Short mmCIF file of C-alpha atoms and ligand atoms in Angstrom, two decimals:
data_model
loop_
_atom_site.label_atom_id
_atom_site.label_comp_id
_atom_site.label_asym_id
_atom_site.label_seq_id
_atom_site.Cartn_x
_atom_site.Cartn_y
_atom_site.Cartn_z
CA MET N 1 33.15 21.48 -7.09
CA VAL N 2 33.04 17.54 -8.36
CA ARG N 3 33.51 18.19 -12.16
CA ILE N 4 33.31 15.02 -14.13
CA ARG N 5 36.40 15.44 -16.60
CA PRO N 6 35.80 14.05 -20.05
CA THR N 7 39.28 12.44 -20.28
CA MET N 8 38.79 10.82 -16.43
CA GLY N 9 36.26 7.37 -17.15
CA LEU N 10 34.22 7.52 -14.16
CA ASN N 11 34.89 4.13 -13.37
CA SER N 12 37.95 4.68 -11.27
CA VAL N 13 36.33 6.03 -8.20
CA LEU N 14 39.78 6.88 -6.59
CA ASP N 15 40.25 9.78 -9.38
CA GLN N 16 37.12 11.47 -7.92
CA VAL N 17 37.99 10.65 -4.62
CA GLU N 18 41.22 12.67 -5.48
CA ILE N 19 38.91 15.76 -6.81
CA LEU N 20 36.80 16.15 -4.38
CA LYS N 21 39.81 16.11 -1.81
CA GLU N 22 41.18 18.81 -3.80
CA ALA N 23 37.49 20.78 -4.17
CA ILE N 24 35.01 22.44 -1.87
CA ASP N 25 33.95 21.06 0.83
CA PRO N 26 30.81 19.07 0.84
CA VAL N 27 28.87 20.69 4.10
CA GLU N 28 30.52 24.00 2.14
CA ARG N 29 28.69 23.04 -0.86
CA VAL N 30 25.48 22.43 0.92
CA TYR N 31 25.69 25.86 2.34
CA LYS N 32 26.22 27.70 -1.23
CA ALA N 33 22.91 25.58 -2.40
CA LEU N 34 21.19 27.21 0.67
CA GLU N 35 21.89 30.27 -0.16
CA LYS N 36 21.45 30.12 -4.15
CA ILE N 37 17.71 28.78 -2.96
CA GLU N 38 17.05 31.84 -0.16
CA ALA N 39 18.35 34.02 -2.89
CA SER N 40 16.27 32.26 -6.15
CA ARG N 41 13.03 32.08 -2.79
CA GLU N 42 11.10 34.17 -6.11
CA LEU N 43 11.05 31.32 -8.29
CA ASN N 44 9.19 28.89 -6.34
CA ALA N 45 11.46 26.54 -7.36
CA PHE N 46 11.25 24.09 -4.37
CA VAL N 47 8.31 23.03 -2.07
CA THR N 48 10.71 21.02 0.76
CA ILE N 49 14.14 22.31 1.51
CA ASP N 50 15.89 19.54 3.68
CA ALA N 51 18.65 21.46 4.59
CA GLU N 52 19.12 19.10 8.18
CA GLY N 53 19.34 15.83 5.42
CA ALA N 54 21.50 17.39 3.15
CA LEU N 55 23.98 18.57 6.13
CA ARG N 56 23.79 15.15 7.73
CA LYS N 57 25.08 13.79 4.35
CA ALA N 58 27.79 15.94 3.23
CA GLU N 59 29.41 15.35 6.89
CA GLU N 60 28.99 11.48 6.26
CA ILE N 61 31.11 12.21 3.22
CA LYS N 62 33.59 13.95 4.73
CA ARG N 63 33.81 11.24 7.10
CA LYS N 64 34.74 9.16 4.56
CA ILE N 65 36.84 11.08 2.83
CA ALA N 66 38.74 11.37 6.10
CA ARG N 67 38.63 7.87 6.39
CA GLY N 68 40.05 6.73 2.70
CA GLU N 69 36.68 4.98 2.19
CA ILE N 70 35.51 4.67 -1.23
CA LEU N 71 33.27 7.52 -2.67
CA GLY N 72 29.82 6.88 -4.32
CA ARG N 73 29.86 8.14 -8.14
CA LEU N 74 27.42 11.13 -7.04
CA ALA N 75 29.55 12.28 -3.94
CA GLY N 76 29.18 15.74 -3.45
CA LEU N 77 26.58 16.73 -6.20
CA ILE N 78 23.92 18.75 -4.82
CA VAL N 79 20.38 16.83 -6.26
CA ALA N 80 16.71 18.18 -6.53
CA VAL N 81 14.20 15.80 -6.58
CA LYS N 82 10.68 16.38 -7.97
CA ASP N 83 7.71 16.29 -5.87
CA ASN N 84 6.40 13.25 -7.01
CA ILE N 85 8.95 10.58 -5.97
CA SER N 86 9.02 9.20 -2.90
CA THR N 87 11.62 9.90 -0.07
CA ARG N 88 11.50 8.16 3.14
CA GLY N 89 10.80 10.72 5.96
CA LEU N 90 10.92 13.52 3.67
CA ARG N 91 7.41 15.25 2.94
CA THR N 92 6.59 14.20 -0.75
CA THR N 93 3.37 16.38 -1.87
CA CYS N 94 2.87 15.73 -5.77
CA SER N 95 2.28 19.60 -5.39
CA SER N 96 -1.42 18.75 -4.27
CA LYS N 97 -3.21 19.81 -1.19
CA MET N 98 -4.49 16.05 -1.12
CA LEU N 99 -0.61 14.95 -0.43
CA GLU N 100 0.11 18.21 1.70
CA ASN N 101 1.33 16.44 4.67
CA TYR N 102 2.13 12.97 3.19
CA ILE N 103 5.55 11.23 4.59
CA PRO N 104 6.45 8.63 2.63
CA VAL N 105 7.91 5.80 4.46
CA TYR N 106 10.24 4.50 1.95
CA ASP N 107 12.24 5.71 -0.78
CA ALA N 108 11.58 5.30 -4.34
CA THR N 109 14.19 3.32 -6.10
CA VAL N 110 15.73 6.13 -8.19
CA ILE N 111 16.28 7.72 -4.61
CA GLU N 112 17.98 4.32 -2.88
CA LYS N 113 20.28 4.48 -5.91
CA ILE N 114 21.27 8.14 -5.60
CA LYS N 115 22.05 8.10 -1.88
CA ALA N 116 23.90 4.68 -2.04
CA GLU N 117 25.76 6.50 -4.91
CA ASP N 118 26.65 9.73 -1.91
CA ALA N 119 24.36 12.16 -3.48
CA ILE N 120 23.27 15.24 -1.52
CA ILE N 121 19.53 15.57 -1.58
CA ILE N 122 18.64 19.24 -1.12
CA GLY N 123 15.22 19.01 -1.39
CA LYS N 124 11.59 18.51 -3.34
CA THR N 125 10.87 20.69 -6.41
CA ASN N 126 7.45 22.07 -7.19
CA MET N 127 5.69 20.77 -10.22
CA ASP N 128 1.93 20.52 -11.93
CA GLU N 129 -0.12 19.12 -9.28
CA PHE N 130 0.19 15.13 -10.10
CA ALA N 131 2.28 16.41 -12.90
CA MET N 132 -0.72 17.26 -14.91
CA GLY N 133 0.20 20.49 -16.80
CA SER N 134 2.61 22.02 -18.72
CA SER N 135 3.69 25.03 -16.99
CA THR N 136 3.63 24.26 -13.03
CA GLU N 137 0.79 27.03 -13.09
CA THR N 138 -1.44 23.91 -11.65
CA SER N 139 0.54 23.86 -8.76
CA PHE N 140 -1.45 23.97 -5.00
CA PHE N 141 1.84 25.84 -4.22
CA GLY N 142 1.66 28.28 -6.80
CA PRO N 143 3.83 28.19 -10.35
CA THR N 144 7.47 28.25 -10.62
CA ARG N 145 8.50 30.66 -12.40
CA ASN N 146 11.54 30.98 -15.39
CA PHE N 147 14.70 31.48 -15.13
CA PHE N 148 15.35 33.68 -17.82
CA ASP N 149 11.79 36.06 -17.28
CA HIS N 150 10.45 35.94 -13.81
CA SER N 151 7.03 36.97 -15.46
CA ARG N 152 7.12 33.91 -17.73
CA VAL N 153 6.27 29.99 -16.72
CA ALA N 154 8.93 27.63 -15.97
CA GLY N 155 7.37 24.86 -18.28
CA GLY N 156 6.39 21.97 -16.63
CA SER N 157 5.46 19.45 -14.89
CA SER N 158 8.92 19.39 -13.51
CA GLY N 159 9.43 22.80 -13.77
CA GLY N 160 10.55 23.45 -10.01
CA SER N 161 13.41 20.54 -11.18
CA ALA N 162 14.61 22.78 -14.36
CA VAL N 163 15.02 25.86 -12.17
CA ALA N 164 16.59 24.60 -9.64
CA VAL N 165 19.44 23.59 -12.25
CA ALA N 166 19.04 26.59 -14.01
CA CYS N 167 19.62 29.06 -11.07
CA GLY N 168 22.56 27.30 -9.88
CA ALA N 169 21.37 25.75 -6.76
CA VAL N 170 21.75 22.31 -7.85
CA ASP N 171 24.04 20.32 -9.89
CA ILE N 172 21.28 17.97 -10.93
CA ALA N 173 17.65 16.93 -10.68
CA LEU N 174 15.72 14.23 -10.67
CA GLY N 175 11.84 14.91 -13.15
CA SER N 176 9.30 12.75 -14.23
CA ASP N 177 8.14 12.57 -18.24
CA THR N 178 4.58 11.35 -18.64
CA GLY N 179 3.83 13.54 -21.80
CA GLY N 180 7.00 15.83 -21.80
CA SER N 181 7.00 16.77 -18.17
CA ILE N 182 11.12 16.77 -18.69
CA ARG N 183 11.65 18.20 -21.94
CA ASN N 184 9.54 20.88 -21.72
CA PRO N 185 10.64 22.74 -18.53
CA ALA N 186 14.43 21.69 -19.61
CA ALA N 187 13.76 23.72 -23.11
CA PHE N 188 12.36 26.72 -21.47
CA ASN N 189 15.09 26.91 -19.07
CA SER N 190 17.95 25.96 -21.70
CA ILE N 191 19.35 23.12 -19.69
CA VAL N 192 19.47 19.39 -20.63
CA GLY N 193 16.61 16.90 -19.79
CA LEU N 194 16.50 13.33 -20.90
CA LYS N 195 12.85 11.24 -20.93
CA PRO N 196 14.30 7.50 -20.86
CA THR N 197 13.00 4.74 -22.57
CA TYR N 198 10.05 2.91 -21.20
CA GLY N 199 11.64 0.58 -19.05
CA ARG N 200 15.01 1.83 -18.62
CA VAL N 201 14.15 3.41 -15.43
CA SER N 202 12.38 1.78 -12.05
CA ARG N 203 9.02 3.41 -11.60
CA TYR N 204 8.68 1.99 -8.08
CA GLY N 205 7.79 4.66 -5.52
CA LEU N 206 7.20 7.56 -8.31
CA ILE N 207 3.26 8.20 -7.72
CA ALA N 208 1.62 7.23 -10.31
CA TYR N 209 0.23 9.70 -13.47
CA ALA N 210 -0.58 7.10 -16.35
CA SER N 211 1.33 4.08 -15.68
CA SER N 212 1.86 3.33 -19.18
CA LEU N 213 3.49 6.50 -20.00
CA ASP N 214 5.78 7.73 -16.78
CA GLN N 215 9.14 7.82 -16.87
CA ILE N 216 11.68 9.33 -14.06
CA GLY N 217 14.99 10.72 -15.51
CA PRO N 218 17.97 13.20 -15.48
CA MET N 219 18.06 17.05 -16.00
CA ALA N 220 21.17 18.97 -16.16
CA LYS N 221 22.67 21.98 -17.53
CA ASN N 222 25.40 19.92 -19.36
CA THR N 223 25.50 16.07 -20.81
CA LEU N 224 27.62 14.45 -18.74
CA SER N 225 26.47 15.08 -15.48
CA THR N 226 22.99 13.83 -17.46
CA ALA N 227 24.75 10.98 -18.87
CA LEU N 228 25.81 10.17 -15.04
CA LEU N 229 22.81 11.00 -13.56
CA LEU N 230 20.97 8.32 -15.81
CA GLN N 231 23.78 5.52 -15.13
CA VAL N 232 22.91 6.04 -11.56
CA ILE N 233 19.26 5.33 -11.94
CA ALA N 234 18.58 3.03 -14.77
CA GLY N 235 18.26 -0.80 -14.72
CA TRP N 236 16.21 -3.38 -13.43
CA ASP N 237 14.27 -3.57 -10.51
CA PRO N 238 12.40 -6.29 -9.63
CA ARG N 239 10.11 -4.01 -8.01
CA ASP N 240 8.53 -2.69 -11.08
CA SER N 241 7.70 -5.44 -13.53
CA THR N 242 7.88 -2.56 -16.68
CA THR N 243 11.81 -2.39 -16.06
CA LEU N 244 13.95 -4.37 -18.43
CA ASN N 245 16.85 -6.59 -17.19
CA LYS N 246 19.05 -5.58 -19.72
CA PRO N 247 22.97 -4.15 -19.21
CA VAL N 248 23.27 -0.37 -18.30
CA PRO N 249 25.74 1.44 -20.72
CA ASN N 250 28.46 3.36 -19.13
CA TYR N 251 26.62 6.47 -20.61
CA VAL N 252 29.08 8.85 -19.86
CA GLU N 253 31.77 6.85 -21.79
CA GLU N 254 29.54 6.43 -24.55
CA ALA N 255 29.04 10.29 -24.61
CA LEU N 256 32.14 11.03 -25.86
CA LYS N 257 31.86 9.12 -28.58
CA GLU N 258 32.58 10.34 -31.89
CA THR N 259 29.61 11.63 -34.05
CA SER N 260 30.22 12.23 -37.84
CA GLY N 261 27.95 9.52 -40.08
CA LEU N 262 25.26 9.83 -37.69
CA LYS N 263 21.98 9.94 -38.95
CA VAL N 264 19.49 12.36 -38.20
CA GLY N 265 15.85 12.43 -39.76
CA VAL N 266 14.09 15.53 -39.25
CA ILE N 267 10.84 15.17 -38.13
CA LYS N 268 8.60 17.37 -41.08
CA GLU N 269 5.68 17.32 -39.27
CA GLY N 270 7.29 18.47 -36.28
CA PHE N 271 7.30 21.89 -37.30
CA ASP N 272 3.82 22.55 -38.26
CA ASN N 273 2.28 24.53 -35.29
CA VAL N 274 5.93 25.91 -34.35
CA ASP N 275 6.10 29.85 -34.08
CA LYS N 276 7.96 30.67 -36.50
CA LYS N 277 11.38 32.15 -34.76
CA VAL N 278 11.13 29.12 -32.70
CA SER N 279 11.50 26.84 -35.94
CA GLU N 280 14.22 29.37 -37.12
CA LYS N 281 16.13 28.25 -33.54
CA ALA N 282 15.94 24.76 -34.23
CA TYR N 283 17.24 25.01 -37.90
CA ASP N 284 19.97 26.73 -36.56
CA ALA N 285 21.07 23.81 -34.14
CA LEU N 286 20.23 21.17 -36.76
CA GLU N 287 23.04 23.14 -38.74
CA ALA N 288 25.30 22.63 -35.49
CA LEU N 289 24.54 19.27 -35.46
CA LYS N 290 25.82 19.01 -39.29
CA ARG N 291 29.02 21.04 -38.25
CA VAL N 292 29.72 17.69 -36.01
CA GLY N 293 29.36 15.50 -38.84
CA CYS N 294 25.97 14.16 -38.57
CA LEU N 295 24.31 13.56 -41.77
CA VAL N 296 20.68 15.40 -41.33
CA GLU N 297 18.00 15.06 -43.82
CA GLU N 298 13.89 15.73 -43.52
CA VAL N 299 11.69 12.79 -42.91
CA SER N 300 7.81 12.59 -42.24
CA MET N 301 5.55 11.19 -39.94
CA PRO N 302 1.97 11.32 -41.06
CA PHE N 303 0.70 10.20 -38.11
CA MET N 304 2.57 12.69 -35.89
CA LYS N 305 -0.80 14.61 -36.03
CA TYR N 306 -2.63 12.38 -34.17
CA ALA N 307 -0.44 12.11 -30.93
CA LEU N 308 -1.93 14.80 -28.61
CA PRO N 309 -5.83 13.81 -28.97
CA ALA N 310 -4.26 10.08 -28.49
CA TYR N 311 -2.41 10.98 -25.82
CA TYR N 312 -4.83 13.08 -23.86
CA ILE N 313 -7.05 10.06 -24.19
CA ILE N 314 -5.11 7.30 -22.76
CA ALA N 315 -3.64 9.50 -19.85
CA MET N 316 -7.03 10.59 -18.41
CA ALA N 317 -8.09 7.09 -18.79
CA GLU N 318 -5.40 5.90 -16.60
CA CYS N 319 -5.08 8.89 -14.25
CA SER N 320 -8.94 8.47 -13.55
CA SER N 321 -8.10 4.79 -12.48
CA ASN N 322 -4.37 5.56 -10.47
CA LEU N 323 -5.89 8.91 -8.58
CA ALA N 324 -8.37 6.65 -7.13
CA ARG N 325 -6.43 5.74 -4.28
CA PHE N 326 -6.57 9.01 -2.93
CA ASP N 327 -9.90 8.85 -0.99
CA GLY N 328 -8.65 9.90 2.65
CA ILE N 329 -8.44 5.93 3.86
CA ARG N 330 -5.62 4.80 1.45
CA TYR N 331 -4.00 8.15 0.67
CA GLY N 332 -4.56 11.57 1.13
CA GLY N 333 -6.57 14.35 2.63
CA LYS N 334 -7.20 14.05 6.66
CA PRO N 335 -9.81 11.99 7.96
CA VAL N 336 -13.60 13.71 8.69
CA LYS N 337 -16.49 12.33 10.56
CA GLY N 338 -19.29 10.58 8.53
CA LYS N 339 -19.98 8.07 6.39
CA TRP N 340 -17.33 6.84 3.88
CA GLU N 341 -19.23 7.90 0.82
CA GLU N 342 -19.42 11.18 2.64
CA GLN N 343 -15.69 10.92 3.33
CA LEU N 344 -15.03 10.50 -0.09
CA VAL N 345 -16.52 12.90 -1.72
CA LYS N 346 -15.73 15.43 0.76
CA ILE N 347 -12.08 15.15 0.60
CA ARG N 348 -11.80 14.44 -3.09
CA THR N 349 -13.78 17.57 -3.43
CA GLU N 350 -11.53 19.98 -1.47
CA CYS N 351 -8.33 18.21 -2.03
CA PHE N 352 -8.07 17.66 -5.92
CA GLY N 353 -7.34 20.89 -7.87
CA GLU N 354 -9.43 22.00 -10.90
CA GLU N 355 -7.17 20.09 -13.54
CA ALA N 356 -6.48 16.89 -11.72
CA LYS N 357 -10.96 16.35 -11.14
CA ARG N 358 -11.13 17.27 -14.91
CA ARG N 359 -9.02 14.98 -15.91
CA ILE N 360 -10.57 12.02 -13.37
CA PHE N 361 -14.11 13.19 -15.09
CA LEU N 362 -12.75 12.85 -18.65
CA GLY N 363 -10.84 9.73 -18.06
CA THR N 364 -14.05 7.89 -16.27
CA PHE N 365 -16.24 8.94 -19.23
CA VAL N 366 -13.60 7.69 -22.17
CA LEU N 367 -13.41 4.33 -20.53
CA SER N 368 -16.55 4.05 -19.61
CA ALA N 369 -19.21 1.47 -21.10
CA GLY N 370 -20.68 2.27 -24.11
CA TYR N 371 -18.30 5.16 -25.44
CA LYS N 372 -14.43 2.99 -24.98
CA GLU N 373 -14.56 1.60 -27.98
CA ASP N 374 -14.95 4.99 -29.30
CA PHE N 375 -12.05 6.93 -27.55
CA TYR N 376 -10.02 4.75 -25.25
CA ILE N 377 -9.44 1.81 -27.87
CA LYS N 378 -9.32 4.39 -30.72
CA ALA N 379 -6.66 5.71 -29.06
CA CYS N 380 -4.52 2.62 -28.47
CA ARG N 381 -5.03 2.21 -32.10
CA VAL N 382 -3.56 5.15 -32.83
CA ARG N 383 -0.59 4.65 -30.45
CA ARG N 384 0.48 1.15 -32.47
CA ARG N 385 0.48 3.40 -35.71
CA ILE N 386 2.79 6.06 -33.99
CA TYR N 387 5.10 3.31 -32.65
CA ASP N 388 5.25 1.36 -36.08
CA GLU N 389 5.60 5.12 -37.73
CA PHE N 390 9.11 5.73 -35.52
CA LYS N 391 10.30 2.22 -35.81
CA LEU N 392 10.15 2.41 -39.30
CA LEU N 393 12.39 5.57 -39.42
CA LEU N 394 14.18 4.46 -36.60
CA LYS N 395 15.65 1.68 -38.76
CA ASN N 396 17.06 3.96 -41.10
CA TYR N 397 18.47 6.92 -39.09
CA ASN N 398 20.02 6.75 -35.06
CA ALA N 399 18.40 9.79 -34.36
CA LEU N 400 15.39 11.98 -35.19
CA ALA N 401 15.21 15.12 -34.16
CA MET N 402 12.23 18.40 -33.94
CA PRO N 403 11.64 21.48 -31.92
CA THR N 404 11.12 20.43 -28.50
CA MET N 405 8.25 23.20 -27.83
CA PRO N 406 6.24 24.94 -30.44
CA VAL N 407 6.01 28.18 -28.68
CA LEU N 408 8.49 30.41 -26.21
CA PRO N 409 7.90 30.44 -22.17
CA TRP N 410 4.32 32.16 -22.20
CA LYS N 411 3.10 34.86 -19.34
CA ILE N 412 2.23 33.25 -16.36
CA GLY N 413 -1.56 33.26 -16.40
CA GLU N 414 -1.82 33.83 -20.04
CA LEU N 415 -3.30 30.69 -20.95
CA LEU N 416 -6.25 29.97 -19.94
CA SER N 417 -8.52 27.03 -21.67
CA PRO N 418 -7.12 23.62 -20.90
CA LEU N 419 -7.18 23.25 -24.25
CA GLU N 420 -4.69 25.85 -25.26
CA ILE N 421 -2.05 24.37 -22.71
CA TYR N 422 -2.96 20.84 -23.91
CA MET N 423 -1.75 22.16 -27.45
CA MET N 424 1.33 23.05 -25.84
CA ASP N 425 2.24 19.16 -25.78
CA ILE N 426 2.08 18.56 -29.39
CA GLU N 427 6.23 18.13 -29.77
CA THR N 428 6.21 15.85 -27.19
CA VAL N 429 3.95 13.44 -26.61
CA ALA N 430 4.18 10.79 -29.42
CA VAL N 431 7.58 10.25 -27.84
CA ASN N 432 6.02 8.68 -24.45
CA LEU N 433 3.10 7.03 -26.76
CA ALA N 434 5.89 4.86 -28.69
CA GLY N 435 8.04 4.51 -25.28
CA LEU N 436 11.58 5.91 -26.74
CA PRO N 437 13.55 8.12 -25.27
CA ALA N 438 14.23 11.83 -25.92
CA ILE N 439 16.28 14.80 -25.27
CA SER N 440 16.04 18.35 -25.08
CA ILE N 441 18.93 20.04 -25.40
CA PRO N 442 19.29 23.93 -25.31
CA ALA N 443 19.16 25.53 -28.94
CA GLY N 444 19.49 29.43 -27.83
CA PHE N 445 17.24 32.36 -27.34
CA VAL N 446 14.43 34.19 -29.21
CA ASN N 447 13.83 37.94 -27.51
CA SER N 448 16.06 36.52 -24.15
CA LEU N 449 14.09 33.32 -24.32
CA PRO N 450 15.24 29.93 -24.43
CA VAL N 451 14.35 27.05 -26.74
CA GLY N 452 15.14 23.56 -27.04
CA LEU N 453 15.70 20.96 -29.68
CA GLN N 454 14.60 17.11 -28.82
CA LEU N 455 16.21 14.37 -30.28
CA ILE N 456 14.52 11.09 -30.29
CA GLY N 457 16.27 7.45 -30.11
CA ASP N 458 15.35 3.87 -30.46
CA HIS N 459 14.36 1.71 -27.85
CA PHE N 460 17.03 2.06 -25.20
CA ASP N 461 19.34 3.94 -27.07
CA GLU N 462 20.27 7.01 -24.51
CA ALA N 463 23.59 6.27 -25.55
CA THR N 464 23.10 8.21 -29.45
CA LEU N 465 21.16 10.67 -27.81
CA LEU N 466 23.79 11.40 -25.39
CA ARG N 467 26.33 11.33 -27.61
CA ILE N 468 24.86 13.89 -30.02
CA SER N 469 23.93 16.26 -27.02
CA TYR N 470 27.83 16.33 -25.95
CA ALA N 471 29.12 16.90 -29.71
CA TYR N 472 26.79 19.54 -29.82
CA GLU N 473 27.73 20.74 -26.44
CA ASN N 474 31.13 21.65 -27.56
CA GLU N 475 30.19 22.60 -30.93
CA THR N 476 27.95 25.52 -29.52
CA GLY N 477 29.15 26.19 -25.88
CA PHE N 478 25.45 26.22 -24.37
CA THR N 479 26.53 25.97 -20.74
CA LYS N 480 27.80 28.86 -20.76
CA TRP N 481 24.79 30.43 -22.06
CA PHE N 482 23.59 31.54 -18.25
N1 LIG H 4 1.77 18.16 -19.78
C1 LIG H 4 1.20 16.63 -19.90
C2 LIG H 4 -0.09 16.44 -19.82
O1 LIG H 4 -0.24 16.99 -18.75
C3 LIG H 4 2.57 15.85 -19.86
C4 LIG H 4 2.81 16.40 -18.38
C5 LIG H 4 3.31 14.99 -17.96
O2 LIG H 4 4.75 14.35 -18.82
N2 LIG H 4 3.82 14.75 -16.47
O3 LIG H 4 -0.59 15.48 -19.20
#
């Protein structure tokens, strides 16, 4: 296995070649991964498996090793990709009937980048339809099951990516996070998931849900793999004008740095609506942060309570516009006979799931003349206040902390009303409104079900989050909880 040795310094590509040579053959690794995927079929983590493509890549790596060529930084690592990230020649469905047979003709920038670093993409993972949901239950292909309890949800919307990592089928995975979709399933499956700063990672080729909130990010069982994947995918992209041309730090080296003296502010309001047992675990995790030298104190963010309604107004407004392209002509469905309007109505009625439709309706409503001021504009004002409150706190604290999820993973089908499910995002959405980076790290178990602690950093300061995560990982040994 290609292991990242903390002492190694990942810049030394030669070191990595050495490791790969002495390690298991990449082709063998692909077969092992395929076996694990097969053994975990019941979890429904994958929508599409690309055994052929993965084997082709593994053979290419073998040839490179034989010729003594320099290998990429992800050489031999098995990667799962959320099914809303475009992969050339490989079906990309967004877990929707609308895109059931859609095969992109180009790669997303993040895919180009991981391919160039010799990653082996093994398949595309299940998700909530168009990333709209918190449990992977809105997928057209059925829910993904929680790794620790198969009768419960995996979290979402990147549930498939989280479970692919948790069950050991892949080393690392890509997810996307608009209002918590990386952090939520990471917490529910006891892995690490990082939502980067808005603008840190290119969204080119990510099928848009809410463009001012969406961000692609890494998921893995440990901090250094998360750091390495972030390092590869981060950076300016001329094809995404919202990315910033700012140097990308060596996140792996950053993660190894000392944590003593770092100040962590615990957001009081982040515990207001949280299950008591989940809060207790989060507090235990904060004690572990103290043991690695962090100074932990309570802080307050009064506007936190308005984050959820503001988020849902903004996200739905943006999605109602983004989803307009699925009309059977530009994208989605199969062409049917008849007038254009008839075709449009037929395809959108048949191919969008219930949740996607609900959001298109609500989004169109909040943007409509006469209501825009009351809803959309007001939500944008709240967004600004939340941003200001975060920025003020981050002047004095290196990171902020609160639980990732308010509850434990629920039973599949247990939460019936849409509002009940929206409420599950109460801890995660504020971060997206402010464009900040945040990480979810494993915080132990309640009744054998995982809990996650969320750490929030200042813009473009993913390094500090990874640094705290790595020290905490060494202190708690959370990678051994599987
Ligand atoms: N659960 C949130 C929503 O449905 C967030 C989803 C996401 O981050 N993609 O909007």
